[in-house]
Coordinates of C-alpha atoms and ligand atoms in Angstrom, one line a residue:
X5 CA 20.6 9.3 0.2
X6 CA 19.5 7.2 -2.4
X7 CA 19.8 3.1 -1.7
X8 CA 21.7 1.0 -4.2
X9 CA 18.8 -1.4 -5.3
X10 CA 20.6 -4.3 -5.0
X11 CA 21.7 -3.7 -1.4
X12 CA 18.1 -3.6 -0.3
X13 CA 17.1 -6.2 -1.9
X14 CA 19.9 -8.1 -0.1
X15 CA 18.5 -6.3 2.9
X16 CA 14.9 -7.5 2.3
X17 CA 15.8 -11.0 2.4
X18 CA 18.0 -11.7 4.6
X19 CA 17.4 -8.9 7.5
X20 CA 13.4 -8.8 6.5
X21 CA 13.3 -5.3 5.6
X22 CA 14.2 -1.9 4.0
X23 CA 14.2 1.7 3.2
X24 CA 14.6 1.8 -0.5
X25 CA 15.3 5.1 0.0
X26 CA 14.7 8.3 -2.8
X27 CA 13.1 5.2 -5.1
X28 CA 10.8 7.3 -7.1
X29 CA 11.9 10.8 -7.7
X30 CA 10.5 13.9 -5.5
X31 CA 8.9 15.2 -8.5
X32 CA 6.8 13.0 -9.1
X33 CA 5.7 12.0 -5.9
X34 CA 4.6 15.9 -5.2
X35 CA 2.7 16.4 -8.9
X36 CA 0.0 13.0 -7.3
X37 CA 0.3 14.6 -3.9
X38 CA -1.2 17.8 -5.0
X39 CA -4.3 15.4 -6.1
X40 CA -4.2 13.7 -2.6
X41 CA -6.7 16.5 -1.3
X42 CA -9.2 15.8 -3.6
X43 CA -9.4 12.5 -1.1
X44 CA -8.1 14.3 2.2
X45 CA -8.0 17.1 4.0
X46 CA -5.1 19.3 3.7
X47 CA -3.2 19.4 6.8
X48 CA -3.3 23.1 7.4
X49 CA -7.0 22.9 7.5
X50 CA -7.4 20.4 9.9
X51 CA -4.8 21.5 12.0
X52 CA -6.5 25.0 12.1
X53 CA -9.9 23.7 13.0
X54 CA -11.6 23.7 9.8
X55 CA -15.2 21.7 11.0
X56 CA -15.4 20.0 7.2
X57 CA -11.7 19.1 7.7
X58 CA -12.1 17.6 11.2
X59 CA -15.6 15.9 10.1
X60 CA -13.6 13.9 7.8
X61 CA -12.1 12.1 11.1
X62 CA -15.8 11.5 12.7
X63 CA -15.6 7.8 12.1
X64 CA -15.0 8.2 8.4
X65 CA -13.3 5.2 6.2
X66 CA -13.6 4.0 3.3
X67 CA -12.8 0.4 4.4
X68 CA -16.1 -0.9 6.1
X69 CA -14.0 -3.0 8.6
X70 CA -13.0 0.2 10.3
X71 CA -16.5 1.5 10.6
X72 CA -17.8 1.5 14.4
X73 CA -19.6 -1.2 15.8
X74 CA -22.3 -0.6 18.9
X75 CA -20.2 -2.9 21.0
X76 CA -17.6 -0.5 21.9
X77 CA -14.9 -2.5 19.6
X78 CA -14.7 -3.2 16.2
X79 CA -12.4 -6.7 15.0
X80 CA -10.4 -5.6 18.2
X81 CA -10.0 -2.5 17.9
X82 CA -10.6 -0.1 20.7
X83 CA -13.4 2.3 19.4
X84 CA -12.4 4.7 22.6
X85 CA -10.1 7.7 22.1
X86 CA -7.9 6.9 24.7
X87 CA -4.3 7.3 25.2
X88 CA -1.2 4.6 25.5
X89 CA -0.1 1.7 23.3
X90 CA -2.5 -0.2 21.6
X91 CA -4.8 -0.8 18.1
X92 CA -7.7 1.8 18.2
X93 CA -10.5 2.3 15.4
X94 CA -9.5 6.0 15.1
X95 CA -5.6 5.0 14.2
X96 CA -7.2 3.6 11.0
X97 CA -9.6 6.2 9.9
X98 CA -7.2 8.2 7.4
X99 CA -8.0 5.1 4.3
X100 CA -8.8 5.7 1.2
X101 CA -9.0 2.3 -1.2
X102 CA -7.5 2.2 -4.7
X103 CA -9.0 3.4 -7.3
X104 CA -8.7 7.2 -6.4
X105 CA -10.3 9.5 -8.1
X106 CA -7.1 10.9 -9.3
X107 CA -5.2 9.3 -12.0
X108 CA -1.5 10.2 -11.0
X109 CA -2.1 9.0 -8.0
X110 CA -3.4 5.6 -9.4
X111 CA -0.4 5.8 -12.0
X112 CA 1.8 5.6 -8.8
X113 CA 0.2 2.6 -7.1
X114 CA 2.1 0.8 -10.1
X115 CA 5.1 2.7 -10.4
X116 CA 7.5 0.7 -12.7
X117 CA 10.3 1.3 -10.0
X118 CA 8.6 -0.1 -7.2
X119 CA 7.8 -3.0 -9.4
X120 CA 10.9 -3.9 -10.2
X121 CA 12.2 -3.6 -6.7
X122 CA 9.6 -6.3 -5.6
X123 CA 10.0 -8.2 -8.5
X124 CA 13.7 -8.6 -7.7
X125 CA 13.4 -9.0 -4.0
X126 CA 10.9 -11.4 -4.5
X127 CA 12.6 -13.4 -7.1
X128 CA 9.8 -13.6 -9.9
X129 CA 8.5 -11.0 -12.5
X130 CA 4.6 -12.9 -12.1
X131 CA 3.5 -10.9 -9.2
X132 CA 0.5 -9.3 -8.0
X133 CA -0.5 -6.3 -6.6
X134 CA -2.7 -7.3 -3.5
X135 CA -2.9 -4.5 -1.5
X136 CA -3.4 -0.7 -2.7
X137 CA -4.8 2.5 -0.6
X138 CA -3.5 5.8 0.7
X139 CA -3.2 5.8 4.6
X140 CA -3.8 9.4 6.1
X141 CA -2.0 10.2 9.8
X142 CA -2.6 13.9 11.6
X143 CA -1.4 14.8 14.7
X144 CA -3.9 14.9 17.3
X145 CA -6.6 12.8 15.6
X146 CA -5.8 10.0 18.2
X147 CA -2.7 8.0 20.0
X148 CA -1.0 6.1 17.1
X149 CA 1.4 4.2 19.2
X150 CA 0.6 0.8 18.3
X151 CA 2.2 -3.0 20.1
X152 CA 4.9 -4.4 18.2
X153 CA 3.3 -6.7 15.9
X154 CA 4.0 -9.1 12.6
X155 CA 1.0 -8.5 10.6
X156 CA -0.2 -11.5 10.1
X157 CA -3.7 -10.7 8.4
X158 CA -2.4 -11.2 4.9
X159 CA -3.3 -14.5 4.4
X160 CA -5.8 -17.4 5.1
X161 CA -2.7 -19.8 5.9
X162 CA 0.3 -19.6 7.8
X163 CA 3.1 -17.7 5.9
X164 CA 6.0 -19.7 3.9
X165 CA 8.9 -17.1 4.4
X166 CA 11.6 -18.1 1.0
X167 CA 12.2 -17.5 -1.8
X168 CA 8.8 -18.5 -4.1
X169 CA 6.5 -18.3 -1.6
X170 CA 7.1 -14.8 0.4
X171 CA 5.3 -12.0 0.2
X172 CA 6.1 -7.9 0.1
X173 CA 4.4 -5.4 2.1
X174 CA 5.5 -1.8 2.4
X175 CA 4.7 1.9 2.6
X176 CA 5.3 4.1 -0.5
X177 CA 6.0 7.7 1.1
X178 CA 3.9 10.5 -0.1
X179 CA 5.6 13.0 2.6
X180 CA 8.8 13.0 4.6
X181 CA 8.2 10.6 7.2
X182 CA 10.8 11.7 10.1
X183 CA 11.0 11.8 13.6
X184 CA 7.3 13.4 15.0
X185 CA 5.6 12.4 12.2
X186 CA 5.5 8.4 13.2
X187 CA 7.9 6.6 11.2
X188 CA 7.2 2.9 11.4
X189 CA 9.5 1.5 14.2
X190 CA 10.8 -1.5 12.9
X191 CA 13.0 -4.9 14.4
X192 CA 15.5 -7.1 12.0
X193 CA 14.5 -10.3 11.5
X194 CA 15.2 -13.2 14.3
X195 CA 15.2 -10.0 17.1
X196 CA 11.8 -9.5 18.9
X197 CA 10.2 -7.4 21.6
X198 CA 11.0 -6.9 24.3
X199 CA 14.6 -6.3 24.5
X200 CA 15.6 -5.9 21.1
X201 CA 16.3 -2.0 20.2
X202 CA 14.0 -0.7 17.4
X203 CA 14.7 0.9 14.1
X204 CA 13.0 4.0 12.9
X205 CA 12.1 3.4 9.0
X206 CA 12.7 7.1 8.6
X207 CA 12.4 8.6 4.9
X208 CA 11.7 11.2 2.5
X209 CA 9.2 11.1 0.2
X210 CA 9.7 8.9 -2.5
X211 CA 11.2 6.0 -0.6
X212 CA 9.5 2.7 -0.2
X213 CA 9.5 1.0 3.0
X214 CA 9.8 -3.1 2.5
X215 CA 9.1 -6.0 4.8
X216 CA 8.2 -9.2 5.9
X217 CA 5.9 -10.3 8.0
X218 CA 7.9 -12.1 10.0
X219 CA 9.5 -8.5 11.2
X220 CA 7.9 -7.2 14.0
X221 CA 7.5 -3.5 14.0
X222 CA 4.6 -1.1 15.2
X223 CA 3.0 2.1 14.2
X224 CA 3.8 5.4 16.6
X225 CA 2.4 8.5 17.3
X226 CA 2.8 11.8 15.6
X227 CA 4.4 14.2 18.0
X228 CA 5.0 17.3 15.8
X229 CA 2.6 20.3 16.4
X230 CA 0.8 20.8 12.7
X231 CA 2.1 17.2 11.8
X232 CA 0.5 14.8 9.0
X233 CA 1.9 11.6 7.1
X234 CA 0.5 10.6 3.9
X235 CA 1.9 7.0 2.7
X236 CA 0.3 4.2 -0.1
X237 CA 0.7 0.5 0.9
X238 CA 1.8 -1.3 -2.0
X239 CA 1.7 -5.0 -1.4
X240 CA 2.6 -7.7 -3.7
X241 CA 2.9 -11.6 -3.6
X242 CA 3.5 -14.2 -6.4
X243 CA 0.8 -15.2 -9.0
X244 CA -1.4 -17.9 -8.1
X245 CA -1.3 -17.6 -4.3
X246 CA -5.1 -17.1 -3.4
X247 CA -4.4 -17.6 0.2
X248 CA -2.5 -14.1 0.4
X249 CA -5.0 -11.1 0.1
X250 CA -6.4 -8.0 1.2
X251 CA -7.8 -5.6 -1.0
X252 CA -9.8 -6.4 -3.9
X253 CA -10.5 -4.2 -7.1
X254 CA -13.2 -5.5 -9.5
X255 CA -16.3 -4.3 -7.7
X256 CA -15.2 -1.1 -8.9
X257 CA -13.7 -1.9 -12.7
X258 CA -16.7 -0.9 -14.3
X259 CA -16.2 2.9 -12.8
X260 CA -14.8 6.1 -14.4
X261 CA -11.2 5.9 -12.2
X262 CA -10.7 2.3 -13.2
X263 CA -11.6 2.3 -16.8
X264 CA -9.2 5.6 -17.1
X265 CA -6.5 3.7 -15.2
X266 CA -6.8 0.4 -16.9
X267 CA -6.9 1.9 -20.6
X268 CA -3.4 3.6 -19.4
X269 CA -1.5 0.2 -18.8
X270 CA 0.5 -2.1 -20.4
X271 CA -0.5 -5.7 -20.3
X272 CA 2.4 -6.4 -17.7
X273 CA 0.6 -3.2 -15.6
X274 CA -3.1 -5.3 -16.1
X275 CA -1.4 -8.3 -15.2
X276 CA -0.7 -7.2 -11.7
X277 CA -4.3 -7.2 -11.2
X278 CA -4.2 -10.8 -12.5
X279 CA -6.0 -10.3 -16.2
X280 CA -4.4 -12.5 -18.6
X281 CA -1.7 -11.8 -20.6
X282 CA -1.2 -11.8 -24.4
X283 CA -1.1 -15.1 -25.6
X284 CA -2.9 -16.5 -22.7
X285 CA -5.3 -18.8 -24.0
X286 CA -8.7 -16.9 -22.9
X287 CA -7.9 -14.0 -25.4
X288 CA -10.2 -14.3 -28.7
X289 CA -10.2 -11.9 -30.9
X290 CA -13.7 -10.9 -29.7
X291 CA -12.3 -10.7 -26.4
X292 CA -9.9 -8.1 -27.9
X293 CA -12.3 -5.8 -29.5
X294 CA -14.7 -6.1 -26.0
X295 CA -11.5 -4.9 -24.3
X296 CA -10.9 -2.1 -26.8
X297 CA -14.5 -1.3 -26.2
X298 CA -14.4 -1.7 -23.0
X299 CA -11.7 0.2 -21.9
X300 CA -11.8 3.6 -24.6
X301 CA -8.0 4.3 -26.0
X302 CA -6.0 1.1 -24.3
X303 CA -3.5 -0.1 -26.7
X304 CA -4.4 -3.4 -27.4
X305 CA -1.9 -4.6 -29.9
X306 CA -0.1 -6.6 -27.7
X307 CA -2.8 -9.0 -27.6
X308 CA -4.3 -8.5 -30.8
X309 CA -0.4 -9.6 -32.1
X310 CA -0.8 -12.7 -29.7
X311 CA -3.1 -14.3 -31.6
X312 CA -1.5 -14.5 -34.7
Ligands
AKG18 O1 1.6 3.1 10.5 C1 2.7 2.5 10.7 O2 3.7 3.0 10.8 C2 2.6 1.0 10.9 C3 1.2 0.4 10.9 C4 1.1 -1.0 11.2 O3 2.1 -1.7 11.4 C5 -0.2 -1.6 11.2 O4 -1.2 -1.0 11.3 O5 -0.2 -2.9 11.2

């Protein structure tokens, strides 16, 4: 079931979301997964009671805001493992943060087709990757059912929803996300809770997930006996727009994944990220050679040719 790209990108804008479904090819998807338990454990070990497996769930993240606080809540979040619809610490515990320590998986956090689907749907090729980890959900590790919400902790501002000034979220999916295994539950755009009837964002692996966050939608909770969900969020907005953020990357760009990563990509790939393209006035050539040096086997001719 493959989407025609054009139709969801229709979709995006004017409805405020989409499966882009079988966007990146099976294939692929399961040569990075077999990587993904370097970072998590495999679900057949914590659903058999491995204690390493379920330690990794003992208030573990790798994203400090989701580590517990003594007061019982941490930025909202219920730290109790209670049941029923709302935003608990434990529902956030599966992250891991860009760079992995895997390099297909950090290959696929800048897949060229899910570029170019937000490059379209966005209107603009300057965009920038502004959001990049692998969330982990099991069955049983706590409720997931979540409120409807917009998510509107993207940005310093309030949002400007058109065309040059929108942003993309959305969930790349690492595994079949079907019913039991808590696919997002997900409104078109002007309907809102309650009373509007819910879509399920239901898809194989491979298929991106788009919105906007003027959609509301809310995570739910993973039914199926043995079940786990493995997705990236891949977020993007236009250059230039500091306001919109969420993860950052350079505290770790002098590190072993990174520089392995970074001397893999192209300058468009870089430029994602934000660094300067060829031609851009802060390239020297000493600049050039530090970059070589920096970064062991990168092909810099691109901007080595720029500053002819
Ligand atoms: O996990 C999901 O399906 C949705 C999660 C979500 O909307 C959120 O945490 O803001």
């Amino acid at each position: 079931m493959s989407t025609d790209i054009e139709t969801a990108v229709q979709e995006w804008q004017t409805q405020g979301w989409t499966v882009v479904h079988d966007l990146i090819p099976v294939e692929e998807i399961d040569a990075a997964v077999e990587e993904l338990w370097g970072h998590f454990p495999h679900p057949s070990d914590y659903h058999s009671g491995s204690p390493e497996a379920l330690a990794h769930f003992e208030n573990e993240s790798t994203d400090a805001r989701y580590q517990p606080s003594r007061q019982g809540r941490s930025h909202g979040l219920n730290q109790d493992d209670t049941a029923g619809t709302e935003f608990r610490l434990r529902q956030f515990l599966g992250h891991v943060l860009f760079p992995y320590d895997s390099h297909l998986l950090n290959r696929l956090q800048v897949h060229p087709r899910v570029v170019d689907f937000a490059q379209r749907a966005m209107g603009s090729e300057d965009i920038r990757l502004y959001q990049a980890r692998i969330w982990g959900k099991y069955t049983g590790v706590t409720d997931y059912e979540q409120p409807f919400h917009q998510d509107r902790n993207h940005t310093i501002v309030p949002d400007r929803i058109e065309p040059g000034w929108w942003n993309l979220l959305g969930f790349l999916y690492l595994s079949d996300v079907e019913e039991g295994v808590g696919p997002t539950e997900i409104l078109n755009l002007g309907d809102s809770p309650p009373g509007s009837e819910p879509q399920s964002a239901a898809g194989r692996r491979g298929s991106y997930l788009a919105y906007r966050t003027d959609v509301w939608h809310r995570g739910v909770n993973l039914t199926r006996e043995g079940g786990s969900r493995f997705l990236m969020n891949m977020a993007f907005k236009h250059a230039h727009h500091e306001w919109i953020g969420f993860d950052s990357f350079q505290q770790n760009a002098n590190r072993g994944p990174w520089s392995k990563f970074a001397a893999s990509c192209t300058p468009e790939e870089l430029a994602l990220f934000g660094a300067p393209k060829p031609g851009h006035p802060f390239w020297t050539t000493e600049l050039v050679d530090a970059l070589e040096d920096r970064y062991h086997g990168i092909d810099a001719t691109p901007w080595r040719e720029a500053l002819e």
